[in-house]
Amino acid sequence: MTCSKVYYTDFHHGVEDNFIEKFERFLRKAGIEELDYDRKFTAIKIHFGEYGNMVYLRPGYARTVASIVKEHGGMPFAVDCNTLYAGRRKNALEHLDTAAINGFNPLSLGCNVIIGDGLKGDDDVEIPIDGEFVKNAKIGRAIADADIIITINHFKCHEMAGIGGALKNLAMGCASRRGKMEQHANGKVQVEQDKCIGCKKCTKMCAAEAISVEDKKASVDESKCTGCGLCIASCHYDAIDAVYGSLDEMCKKMAEYAKASILGKPSFHINIIADVSSSCDCRPNCQQPIVPNVGILASFDPVALDVASSDFVNEQIVIPGSKADKEGPDDIFTRTNPGTNWKVATEHAEKIGMGVSKYELIKI
């Protein structure tokens, strides 16, 4: 069986060294310079972090990548797409403000910052892939127009996809608002009435106006629900949960969207396994990390990269008091967010030819 090379380094470095220099050396040894950047628009896809979240990746990672790209004659830009849900990244103006507050700007990155799907999240390109679930993926125009894609991914848990890594950053992260809606369409939520106190926090977070409260109990109109899942994080009483029967289809759609994002383009992918939170960086809050910091992995194969990263996390000792510190399945991600199965996305991505799950780990 074919296997892909996945490169790994830890966070340790000598007293006379600094981490940025180590990260740069690691990228070069992992093969990032093998791509032809000369006069190529190179999208550095990174999550700018929601306002209030403090576990998103630091700008220094993107700055290092941009420097290497420019060194080889490329034209890099940092990019993210607008969110489907209500928040401070739902249009380009608020998104750029939030990115700047979180440290992502041309001065800190050494390259321009672009919102991939335009002012209102509707500037996209339909990319035909004729997948099992997706026929035409709606990808943010700036990403679709790029010649090369490099993803820098904060590897963590995700309350619907199980993990957030390279595949999710390529899929949800590169899709326009209607592309995100297409992926989420069957991922609905439900309210456990006995836990709900009618505080209405969920109604304020729901951009689709799918949640209403009567007699101090919330209910969801599934015909309006986009499945973005933001209400899940907004509830302090764990009264809202995903309807898990449809999550497998969402994960398969993600795999097909990820394929569309890099279809016909060279790409390189980096997973940073640090501050492994129990939920996405889209959340305006921080959850205690579930495992100690692990290190950095990189590969040309996003499937092998996500599988290797998941294996690394599952080998760690769970941090006491974290969301993963409880009885449940051996897989840390499923234990942290019950009902999720991250392997659905990687297995479907392998099936449609995005990469392979078998990998050769090369430690640097």
Short mmCIF file of C-alpha atoms in Angstrom, two decimals, residues 55-364:
data_model
loop_
_atom_site.label_atom_id
_atom_site.label_comp_id
_atom_site.label_asym_id
_atom_site.label_seq_id
_atom_site.Cartn_x
_atom_site.Cartn_y
_atom_site.Cartn_z
CA VAL A 55 -5.85 29.73 21.28
CA TYR A 56 -5.71 30.52 17.56
CA LEU A 57 -2.29 30.27 15.90
CA ARG A 58 0.11 33.16 16.29
CA PRO A 59 0.87 35.25 13.20
CA GLY A 60 4.55 34.23 13.29
CA TYR A 61 3.74 30.92 11.63
CA ALA A 62 2.23 32.62 8.57
CA ARG A 63 5.01 35.22 8.48
CA THR A 64 7.62 32.47 8.26
CA VAL A 65 5.80 30.77 5.38
CA ALA A 66 5.31 34.08 3.55
CA SER A 67 9.03 34.82 3.87
CA ILE A 68 9.99 31.50 2.26
CA VAL A 69 7.47 31.99 -0.55
CA LYS A 70 8.78 35.50 -1.32
CA GLU A 71 12.37 34.23 -1.18
CA HIS A 72 11.46 31.98 -4.12
CA GLY A 73 9.74 34.68 -6.14
CA GLY A 74 6.17 33.94 -5.07
CA MET A 75 3.38 36.36 -4.21
CA PRO A 76 1.92 35.21 -0.85
CA PHE A 77 -1.23 36.41 0.85
CA ALA A 78 -2.89 35.29 4.08
CA VAL A 79 -6.53 34.38 3.60
CA ASP A 80 -9.64 33.19 5.40
CA CYS A 81 -13.31 33.19 4.39
CA ASN A 82 -16.29 34.71 6.15
CA THR A 83 -18.31 32.70 8.64
CA LEU A 84 -21.82 31.39 8.22
CA TYR A 85 -22.82 32.14 11.80
CA ALA A 86 -23.23 35.41 13.64
CA GLY A 87 -20.02 36.73 15.12
CA ARG A 88 -17.24 39.19 14.31
CA ARG A 89 -16.06 37.50 11.11
CA LYS A 90 -19.33 37.31 9.15
CA ASN A 91 -18.37 40.04 6.64
CA ALA A 92 -15.06 41.29 5.31
CA LEU A 93 -15.00 44.54 7.29
CA GLU A 94 -15.57 42.92 10.69
CA HIS A 95 -13.38 40.00 9.67
CA LEU A 96 -10.42 42.24 8.81
CA ASP A 97 -10.90 44.18 12.05
CA THR A 98 -10.86 40.94 14.03
CA ALA A 99 -7.83 39.67 12.13
CA ALA A 100 -5.97 42.90 12.91
CA ILE A 101 -6.91 42.75 16.59
CA ASN A 102 -5.58 39.18 16.68
CA GLY A 103 -2.30 40.28 15.08
CA PHE A 104 -2.86 39.43 11.42
CA ASN A 105 -1.92 42.42 9.28
CA PRO A 106 0.56 43.17 6.47
CA LEU A 107 3.18 44.48 8.88
CA SER A 108 3.13 41.42 11.15
CA LEU A 109 2.88 38.90 8.30
CA GLY A 110 5.02 40.45 5.59
CA CYS A 111 2.18 39.90 3.11
CA ASN A 112 -1.32 41.16 2.46
CA VAL A 113 -4.42 39.88 4.24
CA ILE A 114 -7.43 39.02 2.07
CA ILE A 115 -10.94 37.80 2.91
CA GLY A 116 -11.41 35.03 0.40
CA ASP A 117 -15.11 35.31 -0.36
CA GLY A 118 -15.48 39.07 -0.47
CA LEU A 119 -17.39 41.72 1.42
CA LYS A 120 -20.54 39.74 2.19
CA GLY A 121 -19.27 36.19 1.80
CA ASP A 122 -20.90 35.68 -1.58
CA ASP A 123 -17.90 36.15 -3.89
CA ASP A 124 -17.14 32.58 -4.87
CA VAL A 125 -16.34 30.26 -7.75
CA GLU A 126 -18.21 27.02 -8.40
CA ILE A 127 -15.70 24.23 -8.90
CA PRO A 128 -17.17 21.08 -10.51
CA ILE A 129 -16.11 17.90 -8.75
CA ASP A 130 -19.14 15.66 -9.33
CA GLY A 131 -18.74 14.09 -5.92
CA GLU A 132 -21.03 11.66 -4.18
CA PHE A 133 -22.55 14.52 -2.16
CA VAL A 134 -21.25 17.70 -3.79
CA LYS A 135 -21.46 18.42 -7.49
CA ASN A 136 -20.17 22.00 -7.55
CA ALA A 137 -18.19 23.27 -4.57
CA LYS A 138 -18.51 26.97 -3.76
CA ILE A 139 -14.97 28.15 -3.01
CA GLY A 140 -13.99 31.71 -2.04
CA ARG A 141 -12.81 33.50 -5.18
CA ALA A 142 -9.41 34.59 -3.86
CA ILE A 143 -8.61 30.98 -2.96
CA ALA A 144 -9.98 29.63 -6.23
CA ASP A 145 -7.84 32.15 -8.12
CA ALA A 146 -4.64 31.26 -6.26
CA ASP A 147 -1.98 29.18 -7.99
CA ILE A 148 -0.71 27.44 -4.84
CA ILE A 149 -2.39 26.63 -1.50
CA ILE A 150 -0.49 26.33 1.77
CA THR A 151 -2.55 25.58 4.86
CA ILE A 152 -1.42 26.30 8.41
CA ASN A 153 -3.81 24.50 10.71
CA HIS A 154 -4.39 24.65 14.45
CA PHE A 155 -4.98 20.97 15.08
CA LYS A 156 -7.67 20.52 17.71
CA CYS A 157 -11.02 18.93 18.49
CA HIS A 158 -14.17 19.95 16.71
CA GLU A 159 -17.67 19.56 18.11
CA MET A 160 -19.12 18.35 14.81
CA ALA A 161 -16.26 17.08 12.64
CA GLY A 162 -14.33 15.44 15.48
CA ILE A 163 -11.06 17.12 14.52
CA GLY A 164 -10.08 20.42 12.98
CA GLY A 165 -7.01 19.97 10.82
CA ALA A 166 -5.91 20.27 7.20
CA LEU A 167 -9.06 18.78 5.69
CA LYS A 168 -11.40 21.02 7.64
CA ASN A 169 -9.34 24.13 6.90
CA LEU A 170 -9.48 23.28 3.19
CA ALA A 171 -13.19 22.49 3.32
CA MET A 172 -15.09 24.81 5.66
CA GLY A 173 -12.26 27.34 5.74
CA CYS A 174 -12.04 27.80 1.97
CA ALA A 175 -15.78 27.71 1.25
CA SER A 176 -17.92 30.81 0.82
CA ARG A 177 -20.92 31.30 3.09
CA ARG A 178 -23.19 29.32 0.77
CA GLY A 179 -20.48 26.65 0.53
CA LYS A 180 -20.38 26.39 4.31
CA MET A 181 -24.16 26.13 4.35
CA GLU A 182 -24.07 23.30 1.81
CA GLN A 183 -21.67 21.34 3.99
CA HIS A 184 -23.58 22.02 7.19
CA ALA A 185 -27.04 21.53 5.68
CA ASN A 186 -27.73 18.16 7.28
CA GLY A 187 -25.97 18.89 10.56
CA LYS A 188 -28.92 20.00 12.69
CA VAL A 189 -29.12 20.69 16.41
CA GLN A 190 -31.63 19.79 19.10
CA VAL A 191 -32.51 21.11 22.57
CA GLU A 192 -32.70 18.91 25.64
CA GLN A 193 -35.71 20.54 27.26
CA ASP A 194 -34.96 19.38 30.79
CA LYS A 195 -31.61 21.23 30.73
CA CYS A 196 -32.82 24.43 29.07
CA ILE A 197 -33.56 27.41 31.34
CA GLY A 198 -34.67 29.80 28.58
CA CYS A 199 -31.74 32.24 28.94
CA LYS A 200 -31.93 33.06 25.17
CA LYS A 201 -28.16 33.11 24.65
CA CYS A 202 -28.63 30.68 21.77
CA THR A 203 -31.19 32.92 20.04
CA LYS A 204 -28.69 35.80 20.02
CA MET A 205 -26.05 33.61 18.37
CA CYS A 206 -28.31 32.13 15.68
CA ALA A 207 -27.90 34.05 12.41
CA ALA A 208 -30.60 31.89 10.77
CA GLU A 209 -33.22 32.82 13.43
CA ALA A 210 -33.93 29.11 13.79
CA ILE A 211 -34.24 29.12 17.59
CA SER A 212 -37.16 30.50 19.55
CA VAL A 213 -37.98 30.47 23.27
CA GLU A 214 -41.44 29.93 24.71
CA ASP A 215 -42.28 29.21 28.34
CA LYS A 216 -38.55 29.42 29.13
CA LYS A 217 -37.71 26.55 26.79
CA ALA A 218 -35.82 26.86 23.50
CA SER A 219 -36.78 24.97 20.39
CA VAL A 220 -35.20 24.66 16.94
CA ASP A 221 -36.92 25.04 13.58
CA GLU A 222 -34.99 22.46 11.55
CA SER A 223 -36.20 23.98 8.28
CA LYS A 224 -34.17 27.11 9.12
CA CYS A 225 -31.23 25.57 10.98
CA THR A 226 -28.00 25.73 8.96
CA GLY A 227 -26.17 23.40 11.33
CA CYS A 228 -23.33 25.85 12.07
CA GLY A 229 -23.25 24.64 15.68
CA LEU A 230 -22.49 28.02 17.29
CA CYS A 231 -25.48 27.63 19.60
CA ILE A 232 -23.86 24.52 21.06
CA ALA A 233 -20.95 26.53 22.40
CA SER A 234 -23.15 29.42 23.51
CA CYS A 235 -25.19 27.26 25.90
CA HIS A 236 -23.74 27.21 29.42
CA TYR A 237 -26.08 24.40 30.46
CA ASP A 238 -25.21 21.82 27.77
CA ALA A 239 -28.82 21.86 26.65
CA ILE A 240 -28.06 22.02 22.92
CA ASP A 241 -26.41 19.22 21.03
CA ALA A 242 -25.96 18.13 17.44
CA VAL A 243 -28.27 15.65 15.77
CA TYR A 244 -25.45 13.24 15.21
CA GLY A 245 -27.15 11.01 12.67
CA SER A 246 -26.27 13.51 9.93
CA LEU A 247 -22.68 14.30 10.91
CA ASP A 248 -21.21 11.52 8.76
CA GLU A 249 -22.65 13.12 5.64
CA MET A 250 -21.29 16.51 6.70
CA CYS A 251 -17.80 15.00 7.09
CA LYS A 252 -17.99 13.42 3.64
CA LYS A 253 -19.07 16.72 2.14
CA MET A 254 -16.10 18.31 3.86
CA ALA A 255 -13.77 15.82 2.20
CA GLU A 256 -15.23 16.67 -1.21
CA TYR A 257 -14.95 20.39 -0.55
CA ALA A 258 -11.34 19.93 0.56
CA LYS A 259 -10.61 18.20 -2.73
CA ALA A 260 -12.20 21.07 -4.67
CA SER A 261 -10.07 23.67 -2.84
CA ILE A 262 -6.80 22.22 -4.12
CA LEU A 263 -8.02 20.62 -7.35
CA GLY A 264 -5.31 20.96 -9.98
CA LYS A 265 -3.05 23.01 -7.67
CA PRO A 266 0.17 22.27 -5.79
CA SER A 267 -0.37 22.37 -2.05
CA PHE A 268 1.48 21.93 1.22
CA HIS A 269 -0.02 21.49 4.68
CA ILE A 270 1.14 22.20 8.24
CA ASN A 271 -0.58 21.08 11.45
CA ILE A 272 0.38 22.83 14.70
CA ILE A 273 -0.55 20.57 17.63
CA ALA A 274 -0.58 23.06 20.49
CA ASP A 275 -3.36 24.32 22.76
CA VAL A 276 -5.47 21.38 21.61
CA SER A 277 -8.84 22.83 22.53
CA SER A 278 -12.10 20.92 22.72
CA SER A 279 -13.79 23.15 20.14
CA CYS A 280 -13.09 25.24 17.06
CA ASP A 281 -11.22 28.57 16.97
CA CYS A 282 -14.53 30.01 15.71
CA ARG A 283 -15.69 30.05 19.32
CA PRO A 284 -15.31 33.40 21.10
CA ASN A 285 -13.92 31.69 24.17
CA CYS A 286 -11.13 29.34 25.18
CA GLN A 287 -11.48 25.83 26.52
CA GLN A 288 -8.74 24.23 28.58
CA PRO A 289 -6.44 22.16 26.33
CA ILE A 290 -7.11 18.44 26.53
CA VAL A 291 -3.50 17.24 26.09
CA PRO A 292 -0.02 18.75 26.42
CA ASN A 293 1.49 20.47 23.38
CA VAL A 294 2.82 17.90 20.93
CA GLY A 295 4.68 19.58 18.07
CA ILE A 296 4.42 20.40 14.38
CA LEU A 297 3.69 18.07 11.47
CA ALA A 298 3.84 18.83 7.74
CA SER A 299 3.12 16.97 4.53
CA PHE A 300 2.07 17.35 0.92
CA ASP A 301 -0.72 14.88 1.76
CA PRO A 302 -3.49 16.40 3.93
CA VAL A 303 -5.08 12.99 4.60
CA ALA A 304 -1.91 11.39 5.95
CA LEU A 305 -1.19 14.58 7.90
CA ASP A 306 -4.54 14.57 9.71
CA VAL A 307 -4.32 10.85 10.46
CA ALA A 308 -0.78 11.21 11.84
CA SER A 309 -1.80 14.23 13.92
CA SER A 310 -4.76 12.32 15.37
CA ASP A 311 -2.49 9.41 16.22
CA PHE A 312 -0.11 11.75 18.04
CA VAL A 313 -2.88 13.28 20.14
CA ASN A 314 -4.33 9.87 20.99
CA GLU A 315 -0.94 8.83 22.38
CA GLN A 316 -0.92 11.69 24.90
CA ILE A 317 -1.97 11.71 28.54
CA VAL A 318 -5.17 13.69 29.01
CA ILE A 319 -4.88 16.88 31.08
CA PRO A 320 -6.82 16.49 34.35
CA GLY A 321 -9.95 18.61 34.49
CA SER A 322 -10.17 19.06 30.73
CA LYS A 323 -13.22 18.11 28.68
CA ALA A 324 -11.47 14.87 27.68
CA ASP A 325 -10.93 13.86 31.30
CA LYS A 326 -13.93 11.55 31.59
CA GLU A 327 -15.05 8.03 30.91
CA GLY A 328 -15.63 7.20 27.28
CA PRO A 329 -14.12 5.79 24.09
CA ASP A 330 -10.37 5.31 23.76
CA ASP A 331 -10.30 7.84 20.94
CA ILE A 332 -9.77 11.20 22.66
CA PHE A 333 -11.67 13.19 20.05
CA THR A 334 -14.81 11.06 20.24
CA ARG A 335 -14.61 11.08 24.03
CA THR A 336 -14.32 14.87 24.08
CA ASN A 337 -17.21 15.41 21.66
CA PRO A 338 -19.44 12.31 21.83
CA GLY A 339 -21.08 11.28 18.60
CA THR A 340 -18.32 12.60 16.36
CA ASN A 341 -16.12 10.39 14.19
CA TRP A 342 -13.18 12.16 12.56
CA LYS A 343 -12.27 9.07 10.52
CA VAL A 344 -15.33 9.53 8.30
CA ALA A 345 -13.69 12.55 6.64
CA THR A 346 -10.22 11.03 6.27
CA GLU A 347 -11.59 7.76 4.94
CA HIS A 348 -13.82 9.50 2.40
CA ALA A 349 -10.95 11.80 1.38
CA GLU A 350 -8.80 8.75 0.76
CA LYS A 351 -11.61 7.12 -1.22
CA ILE A 352 -11.90 10.11 -3.57
CA GLY A 353 -8.16 10.30 -4.17
CA MET A 354 -7.08 13.20 -1.95
CA GLY A 355 -4.34 11.20 -0.29
CA VAL A 356 -3.70 8.09 1.78
CA SER A 357 -4.07 7.31 5.46
CA LYS A 358 -0.87 5.26 5.67
CA TYR A 359 2.14 7.40 6.42
CA GLU A 360 5.90 7.31 7.02
CA LEU A 361 6.79 9.53 9.96
CA ILE A 362 10.08 11.39 9.57
CA LYS A 363 11.29 13.11 12.74
CA ILE A 364 13.38 16.25 12.36
#
